PDB file of C-alpha atoms in Angstrom:
ATOM      1  CA  UNK A   1     -39.238 -13.922  68.312  1.00 56.00           C
ATOM      2  CA  UNK A   2     -37.095 -13.674  71.423  1.00 87.00           C
ATOM      3  CA  UNK A   3     -33.500 -14.766  71.612  1.00 97.00           C
ATOM      4  CA  UNK A   4     -31.587 -17.053  73.949  1.00 98.00           C
ATOM      5  CA  UNK A   5     -28.230 -16.221  75.507  1.00 98.00           C
ATOM      6  CA  UNK A   6     -25.834 -19.108  76.105  1.00 97.00           C
ATOM      7  CA  UNK A   7     -22.700 -18.356  78.112  1.00 96.00           C
ATOM      8  CA  UNK A   8     -19.821 -20.846  77.657  1.00 93.00           C
ATOM      9  CA  UNK A   9     -17.743 -21.119  80.830  1.00 90.00           C
ATOM     10  CA  UNK A  10     -14.715 -23.343  81.401  1.00 86.00           C
ATOM     11  CA  UNK A  11     -12.954 -23.503  84.743  1.00 82.00           C
ATOM     12  CA  UNK A  12      -9.512 -23.968  83.187  1.00 75.00           C
ATOM     13  CA  UNK A  13      -7.714 -20.757  82.188  1.00 69.00           C
ATOM     14  CA  UNK A  14      -3.998 -20.428  81.594  1.00 67.00           C
ATOM     15  CA  UNK A  15      -3.761 -16.736  82.469  1.00 73.00           C
ATOM     16  CA  UNK A  16      -6.399 -16.564  85.202  1.00 82.00           C
ATOM     17  CA  UNK A  17      -7.184 -19.877  86.940  1.00 82.00           C
ATOM     18  CA  UNK A  18     -10.827 -20.428  88.031  1.00 89.00           C
ATOM     19  CA  UNK A  19     -11.822 -17.252  86.202  1.00 91.00           C
ATOM     20  CA  UNK A  20     -15.599 -17.914  85.985  1.00 93.00           C
ATOM     21  CA  UNK A  21     -15.741 -18.232  89.780  1.00 95.00           C
ATOM     22  CA  UNK A  22     -13.676 -15.115  90.550  1.00 93.00           C
ATOM     23  CA  UNK A  23     -15.481 -12.979  93.111  1.00 94.00           C
ATOM     24  CA  UNK A  24     -16.973  -9.715  91.869  1.00 95.00           C
ATOM     25  CA  UNK A  25     -18.693  -7.869  94.669  1.00 92.00           C
ATOM     26  CA  UNK A  26     -19.855 -11.039  96.393  1.00 94.00           C
ATOM     27  CA  UNK A  27     -20.916 -13.015  93.310  1.00 95.00           C
ATOM     28  CA  UNK A  28     -18.959 -15.215  90.859  1.00 95.00           C
ATOM     29  CA  UNK A  29     -18.029 -13.611  87.574  1.00 95.00           C
ATOM     30  CA  UNK A  30     -20.159 -16.007  85.514  1.00 96.00           C
ATOM     31  CA  UNK A  31     -23.200 -15.026  87.606  1.00 97.00           C
ATOM     32  CA  UNK A  32     -22.482 -11.338  86.995  1.00 96.00           C
ATOM     33  CA  UNK A  33     -22.334 -12.038  83.254  1.00 97.00           C
ATOM     34  CA  UNK A  34     -25.670 -13.867  83.377  1.00 97.00           C
ATOM     35  CA  UNK A  35     -27.218 -10.982  85.319  1.00 96.00           C
ATOM     36  CA  UNK A  36     -26.105  -8.595  82.595  1.00 95.00           C
ATOM     37  CA  UNK A  37     -27.669 -10.868  80.006  1.00 96.00           C
ATOM     38  CA  UNK A  38     -30.961 -10.795  81.921  1.00 95.00           C
ATOM     39  CA  UNK A  39     -31.148  -7.056  81.280  1.00 96.00           C
ATOM     40  CA  UNK A  40     -31.005  -7.592  77.499  1.00 96.00           C
ATOM     41  CA  UNK A  41     -34.571  -8.833  77.174  1.00 95.00           C
ATOM     42  CA  UNK A  42     -33.447 -12.375  76.336  1.00 97.00           C
ATOM     43  CA  UNK A  43     -36.096 -15.059  76.664  1.00 96.00           C
ATOM     44  CA  UNK A  44     -33.676 -17.390  78.430  1.00 96.00           C
ATOM     45  CA  UNK A  45     -30.119 -17.316  79.783  1.00 97.00           C
ATOM     46  CA  UNK A  46     -28.119 -20.529  80.190  1.00 97.00           C
ATOM     47  CA  UNK A  47     -24.538 -21.102  81.299  1.00 96.00           C
ATOM     48  CA  UNK A  48     -22.865 -23.914  79.336  1.00 94.00           C
ATOM     49  CA  UNK A  49     -20.123 -25.490  81.419  1.00 92.00           C
ATOM     50  CA  UNK A  50     -18.041 -28.626  81.785  1.00 89.00           C
ATOM     51  CA  UNK A  51     -17.423 -28.230  85.533  1.00 93.00           C
ATOM     52  CA  UNK A  52     -19.803 -28.989  88.410  1.00 95.00           C
ATOM     53  CA  UNK A  53     -18.425 -26.130  90.519  1.00 95.00           C
ATOM     54  CA  UNK A  54     -19.610 -23.613  87.927  1.00 95.00           C
ATOM     55  CA  UNK A  55     -23.003 -25.310  87.680  1.00 96.00           C
ATOM     56  CA  UNK A  56     -23.315 -25.234  91.471  1.00 96.00           C
ATOM     57  CA  UNK A  57     -22.405 -21.549  91.635  1.00 96.00           C
ATOM     58  CA  UNK A  58     -25.065 -20.777  89.043  1.00 96.00           C
ATOM     59  CA  UNK A  59     -27.698 -22.818  90.899  1.00 97.00           C
ATOM     60  CA  UNK A  60     -26.915 -20.968  94.131  1.00 97.00           C
ATOM     61  CA  UNK A  61     -27.801 -17.681  92.412  1.00 97.00           C
ATOM     62  CA  UNK A  62     -30.813 -18.844  90.415  1.00 96.00           C
ATOM     63  CA  UNK A  63     -28.985 -19.051  87.081  1.00 96.00           C
ATOM     64  CA  UNK A  64     -29.785 -21.929  84.728  1.00 96.00           C
ATOM     65  CA  UNK A  65     -26.776 -24.059  83.791  1.00 95.00           C
ATOM     66  CA  UNK A  66     -26.289 -26.991  81.463  1.00 94.00           C
ATOM     67  CA  UNK A  67     -23.424 -29.478  81.731  1.00 92.00           C
ATOM     68  CA  UNK A  68     -21.527 -30.202  78.519  1.00 90.00           C
ATOM     69  CA  UNK A  69     -18.714 -32.421  77.339  1.00 79.00           C
ATOM     70  CA  UNK A  70     -15.261 -31.378  78.482  1.00 80.00           C
ATOM     71  CA  UNK A  71     -13.481 -31.898  75.166  1.00 78.00           C
ATOM     72  CA  UNK A  72     -15.000 -29.122  73.041  1.00 78.00           C
ATOM     73  CA  UNK A  73     -12.497 -27.273  70.880  1.00 75.00           C
ATOM     74  CA  UNK A  74     -14.273 -23.927  71.267  1.00 79.00           C
ATOM     75  CA  UNK A  75     -17.046 -22.104  73.053  1.00 76.00           C
ATOM     76  CA  UNK A  76     -19.085 -22.240  69.847  1.00 88.00           C
ATOM     77  CA  UNK A  77     -19.020 -26.047  69.957  1.00 86.00           C
ATOM     78  CA  UNK A  78     -20.086 -25.923  73.602  1.00 88.00           C
ATOM     79  CA  UNK A  79     -23.114 -23.704  73.006  1.00 91.00           C
ATOM     80  CA  UNK A  80     -24.092 -25.786  69.956  1.00 93.00           C
ATOM     81  CA  UNK A  81     -24.285 -28.846  72.219  1.00 93.00           C
ATOM     82  CA  UNK A  82     -26.574 -26.986  74.619  1.00 94.00           C
ATOM     83  CA  UNK A  83     -28.801 -25.725  71.808  1.00 94.00           C
ATOM     84  CA  UNK A  84     -29.185 -29.314  70.569  1.00 94.00           C
ATOM     85  CA  UNK A  85     -30.024 -30.528  74.070  1.00 93.00           C
ATOM     86  CA  UNK A  86     -32.706 -27.856  74.378  1.00 93.00           C
ATOM     87  CA  UNK A  87     -34.296 -28.934  71.100  1.00 94.00           C
ATOM     88  CA  UNK A  88     -34.371 -25.365  69.792  1.00 94.00           C
ATOM     89  CA  UNK A  89     -36.161 -24.643  66.521  1.00 95.00           C
ATOM     90  CA  UNK A  90     -33.915 -24.118  63.464  1.00 96.00           C
ATOM     91  CA  UNK A  91     -34.825 -20.402  63.331  1.00 95.00           C
ATOM     92  CA  UNK A  92     -34.228 -19.794  67.048  1.00 97.00           C
ATOM     93  CA  UNK A  93     -31.657 -17.038  67.662  1.00 98.00           C
ATOM     94  CA  UNK A  94     -28.783 -17.867  70.003  1.00 98.00           C
ATOM     95  CA  UNK A  95     -26.377 -15.246  71.350  1.00 98.00           C
ATOM     96  CA  UNK A  96     -22.908 -16.453  72.341  1.00 96.00           C
ATOM     97  CA  UNK A  97     -21.810 -14.309  75.289  1.00 96.00           C
ATOM     98  CA  UNK A  98     -18.372 -15.052  76.712  1.00 92.00           C
ATOM     99  CA  UNK A  99     -18.261 -15.795  80.421  1.00 91.00           C
ATOM    100  CA  UNK A 100     -15.591 -13.167  81.063  1.00 92.00           C
ATOM    101  CA  UNK A 101     -17.668 -10.126  80.003  1.00 94.00           C
ATOM    102  CA  UNK A 102     -19.240  -8.939  83.282  1.00 94.00           C
ATOM    103  CA  UNK A 103     -19.494  -5.335  82.050  1.00 94.00           C
ATOM    104  CA  UNK A 104     -21.125  -6.063  78.687  1.00 95.00           C
ATOM    105  CA  UNK A 105     -23.805  -3.598  77.609  1.00 95.00           C
ATOM    106  CA  UNK A 106     -27.082  -5.586  77.624  1.00 96.00           C
ATOM    107  CA  UNK A 107     -28.418  -3.521  74.705  1.00 96.00           C
ATOM    108  CA  UNK A 108     -25.559  -4.824  72.564  1.00 97.00           C
ATOM    109  CA  UNK A 109     -26.835  -8.389  72.936  1.00 97.00           C
ATOM    110  CA  UNK A 110     -30.319  -7.432  71.746  1.00 97.00           C
ATOM    111  CA  UNK A 111     -28.945  -5.388  68.838  1.00 97.00           C
ATOM    112  CA  UNK A 112     -26.718  -8.263  67.696  1.00 98.00           C
ATOM    113  CA  UNK A 113     -29.583 -10.765  67.905  1.00 98.00           C
ATOM    114  CA  UNK A 114     -31.847  -8.452  65.897  1.00 97.00           C
ATOM    115  CA  UNK A 115     -29.505  -8.678  62.886  1.00 97.00           C
ATOM    116  CA  UNK A 116     -30.277 -12.366  62.330  1.00 98.00           C
ATOM    117  CA  UNK A 117     -32.720 -13.027  59.480  1.00 95.00           C
ATOM    118  CA  UNK A 118     -33.637 -15.600  56.827  1.00 93.00           C
ATOM    119  CA  UNK A 119     -30.656 -14.619  54.640  1.00 94.00           C
ATOM    120  CA  UNK A 120     -28.192 -13.754  57.414  1.00 97.00           C
ATOM    121  CA  UNK A 121     -27.610 -16.601  59.894  1.00 98.00           C
ATOM    122  CA  UNK A 122     -24.780 -14.983  61.870  1.00 98.00           C
ATOM    123  CA  UNK A 123     -24.158 -11.541  63.361  1.00 98.00           C
ATOM    124  CA  UNK A 124     -21.532  -9.740  65.380  1.00 98.00           C
ATOM    125  CA  UNK A 125     -20.635  -6.191  66.464  1.00 98.00           C
ATOM    126  CA  UNK A 126     -18.041  -3.473  65.906  1.00 98.00           C
ATOM    127  CA  UNK A 127     -17.231   0.072  66.987  1.00 98.00           C
ATOM    128  CA  UNK A 128     -15.268   2.949  65.402  1.00 97.00           C
ATOM    129  CA  UNK A 129     -11.594   3.388  66.244  1.00 97.00           C
ATOM    130  CA  UNK A 130     -10.251   6.862  66.936  1.00 94.00           C
ATOM    131  CA  UNK A 131      -6.629   6.049  67.763  1.00 94.00           C
ATOM    132  CA  UNK A 132      -3.873   5.225  65.266  1.00 96.00           C
ATOM    133  CA  UNK A 133      -2.158   2.930  67.762  1.00 96.00           C
ATOM    134  CA  UNK A 134      -5.250   0.714  67.879  1.00 96.00           C
ATOM    135  CA  UNK A 135      -5.569   0.762  64.105  1.00 97.00           C
ATOM    136  CA  UNK A 136      -2.022  -0.611  63.763  1.00 97.00           C
ATOM    137  CA  UNK A 137      -2.209  -3.009  66.737  1.00 96.00           C
ATOM    138  CA  UNK A 138      -2.481  -6.642  65.508  1.00 97.00           C
ATOM    139  CA  UNK A 139      -4.229  -7.564  68.756  1.00 94.00           C
ATOM    140  CA  UNK A 140      -7.079  -5.224  67.785  1.00 96.00           C
ATOM    141  CA  UNK A 141      -9.124  -7.038  65.145  1.00 97.00           C
ATOM    142  CA  UNK A 142     -10.569  -4.843  62.404  1.00 98.00           C
ATOM    143  CA  UNK A 143     -13.537  -5.447  60.113  1.00 98.00           C
ATOM    144  CA  UNK A 144     -14.663  -3.818  56.861  1.00 98.00           C
ATOM    145  CA  UNK A 145     -18.305  -3.813  55.770  1.00 98.00           C
ATOM    146  CA  UNK A 146     -20.302  -3.692  52.579  1.00 98.00           C
ATOM    147  CA  UNK A 147     -23.090  -1.160  52.035  1.00 97.00           C
ATOM    148  CA  UNK A 148     -25.628  -3.496  53.662  1.00 97.00           C
ATOM    149  CA  UNK A 149     -23.596  -3.630  56.870  1.00 97.00           C
ATOM    150  CA  UNK A 150     -22.271  -7.133  56.306  1.00 98.00           C
ATOM    151  CA  UNK A 151     -18.668  -8.147  56.870  1.00 98.00           C
ATOM    152  CA  UNK A 152     -16.373  -8.191  53.868  1.00 98.00           C
ATOM    153  CA  UNK A 153     -13.292  -9.213  55.841  1.00 98.00           C
ATOM    154  CA  UNK A 154     -11.812  -9.384  59.339  1.00 98.00           C
ATOM    155  CA  UNK A 155      -8.104  -8.822  59.873  1.00 98.00           C
ATOM    156  CA  UNK A 156      -5.410  -8.083  62.400  1.00 98.00           C
ATOM    157  CA  UNK A 157      -3.946  -5.784  59.756  1.00 98.00           C
ATOM    158  CA  UNK A 158      -4.976  -2.157  59.301  1.00 97.00           C
ATOM    159  CA  UNK A 159      -8.009  -2.331  57.011  1.00 98.00           C
ATOM    160  CA  UNK A 160      -9.039  -0.577  54.919  1.00 97.00           C
ATOM    161  CA  UNK A 161      -5.543   0.705  54.172  1.00 97.00           C
ATOM    162  CA  UNK A 162      -5.602   4.471  53.632  1.00 97.00           C
ATOM    163  CA  UNK A 163      -3.040   4.641  50.851  1.00 96.00           C
ATOM    164  CA  UNK A 164      -2.527   8.397  50.662  1.00 95.00           C
ATOM    165  CA  UNK A 165      -3.126   9.198  54.324  1.00 95.00           C
ATOM    166  CA  UNK A 166      -0.691   6.625  55.665  1.00 96.00           C
ATOM    167  CA  UNK A 167       1.909   7.563  53.066  1.00 95.00           C
ATOM    168  CA  UNK A 168       2.008  10.998  54.667  1.00 91.00           C
ATOM    169  CA  UNK A 169       1.579  10.114  58.357  1.00 91.00           C
ATOM    170  CA  UNK A 170       0.960   7.005  60.435  1.00 92.00           C
ATOM    171  CA  UNK A 171       0.900   8.717  63.835  1.00 94.00           C
ATOM    172  CA  UNK A 172      -2.682   9.906  63.448  1.00 94.00           C
ATOM    173  CA  UNK A 173      -5.719   8.702  61.537  1.00 96.00           C
ATOM    174  CA  UNK A 174      -6.430  10.601  58.301  1.00 95.00           C
ATOM    175  CA  UNK A 175      -9.471  12.945  58.361  1.00 95.00           C
ATOM    176  CA  UNK A 176     -12.680  11.059  57.622  1.00 95.00           C
ATOM    177  CA  UNK A 177     -11.029   7.666  57.964  1.00 96.00           C
ATOM    178  CA  UNK A 178     -12.844   5.539  60.544  1.00 96.00           C
ATOM    179  CA  UNK A 179     -11.669   1.937  60.858  1.00 97.00           C
ATOM    180  CA  UNK A 180     -13.915  -0.459  62.770  1.00 98.00           C
ATOM    181  CA  UNK A 181     -12.815  -2.688  65.631  1.00 98.00           C
ATOM    182  CA  UNK A 182     -14.509  -6.051  65.849  1.00 98.00           C
ATOM    183  CA  UNK A 183     -16.279  -6.897  69.122  1.00 96.00           C
ATOM    184  CA  UNK A 184     -16.253 -10.607  69.968  1.00 93.00           C
ATOM    185  CA  UNK A 185     -19.983 -11.020  70.526  1.00 96.00           C
ATOM    186  CA  UNK A 186     -21.904 -13.344  68.194  1.00 97.00           C
ATOM    187  CA  UNK A 187     -25.469 -14.340  67.392  1.00 98.00           C
ATOM    188  CA  UNK A 188     -26.555 -17.256  65.216  1.00 98.00           C
ATOM    189  CA  UNK A 189     -29.658 -18.941  63.925  1.00 97.00           C
ATOM    190  CA  UNK A 190     -29.749 -22.350  65.574  1.00 97.00           C
ATOM    191  CA  UNK A 191     -29.665 -24.045  62.168  1.00 97.00           C
ATOM    192  CA  UNK A 192     -26.355 -22.365  61.349  1.00 97.00           C
ATOM    193  CA  UNK A 193     -25.003 -22.854  64.876  1.00 96.00           C
ATOM    194  CA  UNK A 194     -25.406 -26.607  64.409  1.00 96.00           C
ATOM    195  CA  UNK A 195     -23.739 -26.510  60.984  1.00 96.00           C
ATOM    196  CA  UNK A 196     -20.876 -24.199  61.994  1.00 93.00           C
ATOM    197  CA  UNK A 197     -18.680 -26.763  63.838  1.00 88.00           C
ATOM    198  CA  UNK A 198     -18.815 -29.003  60.755  1.00 91.00           C
ATOM    199  CA  UNK A 199     -17.442 -26.363  58.381  1.00 94.00           C
ATOM    200  CA  UNK A 200     -14.018 -27.080  56.917  1.00 95.00           C
ATOM    201  CA  UNK A 201     -11.232 -24.963  58.386  1.00 93.00           C
ATOM    202  CA  UNK A 202     -10.190 -22.200  55.994  1.00 95.00           C
ATOM    203  CA  UNK A 203      -6.675 -21.053  55.041  1.00 96.00           C
ATOM    204  CA  UNK A 204      -7.629 -17.485  55.948  1.00 96.00           C
ATOM    205  CA  UNK A 205      -8.482 -18.276  59.559  1.00 94.00           C
ATOM    206  CA  UNK A 206      -5.251 -20.224  59.916  1.00 96.00           C
ATOM    207  CA  UNK A 207      -3.193 -17.290  58.643  1.00 97.00           C
ATOM    208  CA  UNK A 208      -4.962 -14.591  60.685  1.00 97.00           C
ATOM    209  CA  UNK A 209      -5.889 -16.799  63.676  1.00 95.00           C
ATOM    210  CA  UNK A 210      -9.481 -15.533  63.376  1.00 95.00           C
ATOM    211  CA  UNK A 211     -12.122 -18.250  63.424  1.00 93.00           C
ATOM    212  CA  UNK A 212     -14.882 -16.039  61.978  1.00 95.00           C
ATOM    213  CA  UNK A 213     -13.023 -15.972  58.647  1.00 97.00           C
ATOM    214  CA  UNK A 214     -14.107 -19.593  58.195  1.00 96.00           C
ATOM    215  CA  UNK A 215     -17.685 -18.370  57.840  1.00 97.00           C
ATOM    216  CA  UNK A 216     -16.855 -15.789  55.162  1.00 98.00           C
ATOM    217  CA  UNK A 217     -14.614 -18.260  53.334  1.00 97.00           C
ATOM    218  CA  UNK A 218     -17.598 -20.580  52.982  1.00 97.00           C
ATOM    219  CA  UNK A 219     -19.705 -17.734  51.570  1.00 97.00           C
ATOM    220  CA  UNK A 220     -21.965 -17.288  54.593  1.00 98.00           C
ATOM    221  CA  UNK A 221     -22.878 -13.645  55.316  1.00 98.00           C
ATOM    222  CA  UNK A 222     -22.189 -12.071  58.710  1.00 98.00           C
ATOM    223  CA  UNK A 223     -24.214  -8.983  59.664  1.00 98.00           C
ATOM    224  CA  UNK A 224     -22.385  -6.410  61.788  1.00 98.00           C
ATOM    225  CA  UNK A 225     -24.080  -4.093  64.266  1.00 98.00           C
ATOM    226  CA  UNK A 226     -21.990  -0.932  64.700  1.00 98.00           C
ATOM    227  CA  UNK A 227     -22.207   0.736  68.091  1.00 97.00           C
ATOM    228  CA  UNK A 228     -20.862   4.233  68.757  1.00 94.00           C
ATOM    229  CA  UNK A 229     -19.120   3.453  72.039  1.00 86.00           C
ATOM    230  CA  UNK A 230     -16.337   0.989  72.742  1.00 87.00           C
ATOM    231  CA  UNK A 231     -17.523  -1.687  75.174  1.00 88.00           C
ATOM    232  CA  UNK A 232     -15.779  -2.360  78.448  1.00 89.00           C
ATOM    233  CA  UNK A 233     -12.948  -4.840  78.047  1.00 86.00           C
ATOM    234  CA  UNK A 234     -13.414  -8.412  79.234  1.00 88.00           C
ATOM    235  CA  UNK A 235     -11.363 -10.160  81.913  1.00 91.00           C
ATOM    236  CA  UNK A 236      -8.253 -11.967  80.669  1.00 87.00           C
ATOM    237  CA  UNK A 237      -5.579 -11.077  83.233  1.00 89.00           C
ATOM    238  CA  UNK A 238      -5.215 -10.333  86.965  1.00 90.00           C
ATOM    239  CA  UNK A 239      -5.061  -6.612  86.100  1.00 91.00           C
ATOM    240  CA  UNK A 240      -8.376  -6.908  84.247  1.00 91.00           C
ATOM    241  CA  UNK A 241      -9.897  -8.624  87.268  1.00 93.00           C
ATOM    242  CA  UNK A 242      -8.712  -5.838  89.577  1.00 92.00           C
ATOM    243  CA  UNK A 243     -10.239  -3.228  87.247  1.00 93.00           C
ATOM    244  CA  UNK A 244     -13.628  -4.946  87.171  1.00 93.00           C
ATOM    245  CA  UNK A 245     -13.613  -5.486  90.932  1.00 94.00           C
ATOM    246  CA  UNK A 246     -13.289  -1.720  91.387  1.00 92.00           C
ATOM    247  CA  UNK A 247     -16.429  -1.289  89.282  1.00 90.00           C
ATOM    248  CA  UNK A 248     -18.432  -3.608  91.535  1.00 90.00           C
ATOM    249  CA  UNK A 249     -17.103  -1.911  94.655  1.00 84.00           C
ATOM    250  CA  UNK A 250     -18.253   1.520  93.532  1.00 68.00           C
TER     251      UNK A 250
END
C-alpha cells in the first residue's frame, strides 16, 4: 500500500514571517517541500493550510492543497482534519512532513512510512550522534530504542547516560557509545492519526515539552527508523533561510 504525505503550513511564524512563501530559487518554500515529497514515491502529496495565499501558491505550481480550520493547536491536528476530509481508510499511512523542510531526503519519508504496521501505528526517525556537545544540548532531542527498534523514551537529557564514561570525561563521547538524535518526521496509520488529538496530555510531555511522549505514556508503540546520516536542518530563522537559498542557487 502506498502512503500519503500531508504538509501542514501556516503563514504565521514568530521568528520568520510568511515562511511557507519564502522564495527558494524562484519557488515558494512550501512548493519546494512538496517537490521533495514527490520524489519519495508517495501516492499523493497535499499541503494542509489555513491561508488562501498558501493554497494559491500551491495551485500555481500544480501542488494539491486543502484548506483547514485556523484554530488547530498543532500540525498533527491540521493533517488529521485533512485525512478525515479525504475519507482515508483506517489503515492508510499518512506521513507528516513539516513545511519548513525543503532539503528533506525523500528516501527518509518512504522509510518512515514503511515502519507502520498492524501493531505499530506511529513511526519516526533518528540518526547517530558523534559529538558530545550535541549529546548534552537540551535542544537536541535524544531517543533510546528497544531491541525491536521501537522508542523506549525521548528526552532533552543525555540518554542513555553513560555512567562510567561520563564520570571520567564529558568532553568526548565514550568509545562505543552512540546516542541517537530524534528527527521530527512522523508517519501514522490514519486510524491512530484520528485518535491522537483526543489523547489526554501526559505529565511527561509537559515536563520535557515533547509531544511524542504522550503516545508512549498511553502505551502506544512508536517505531524508529535509524538513518546513518544527519538530515539537513529545517528553516526556523533568517540564517537558516539564507543557508537554504544558497543550496537552490548552486
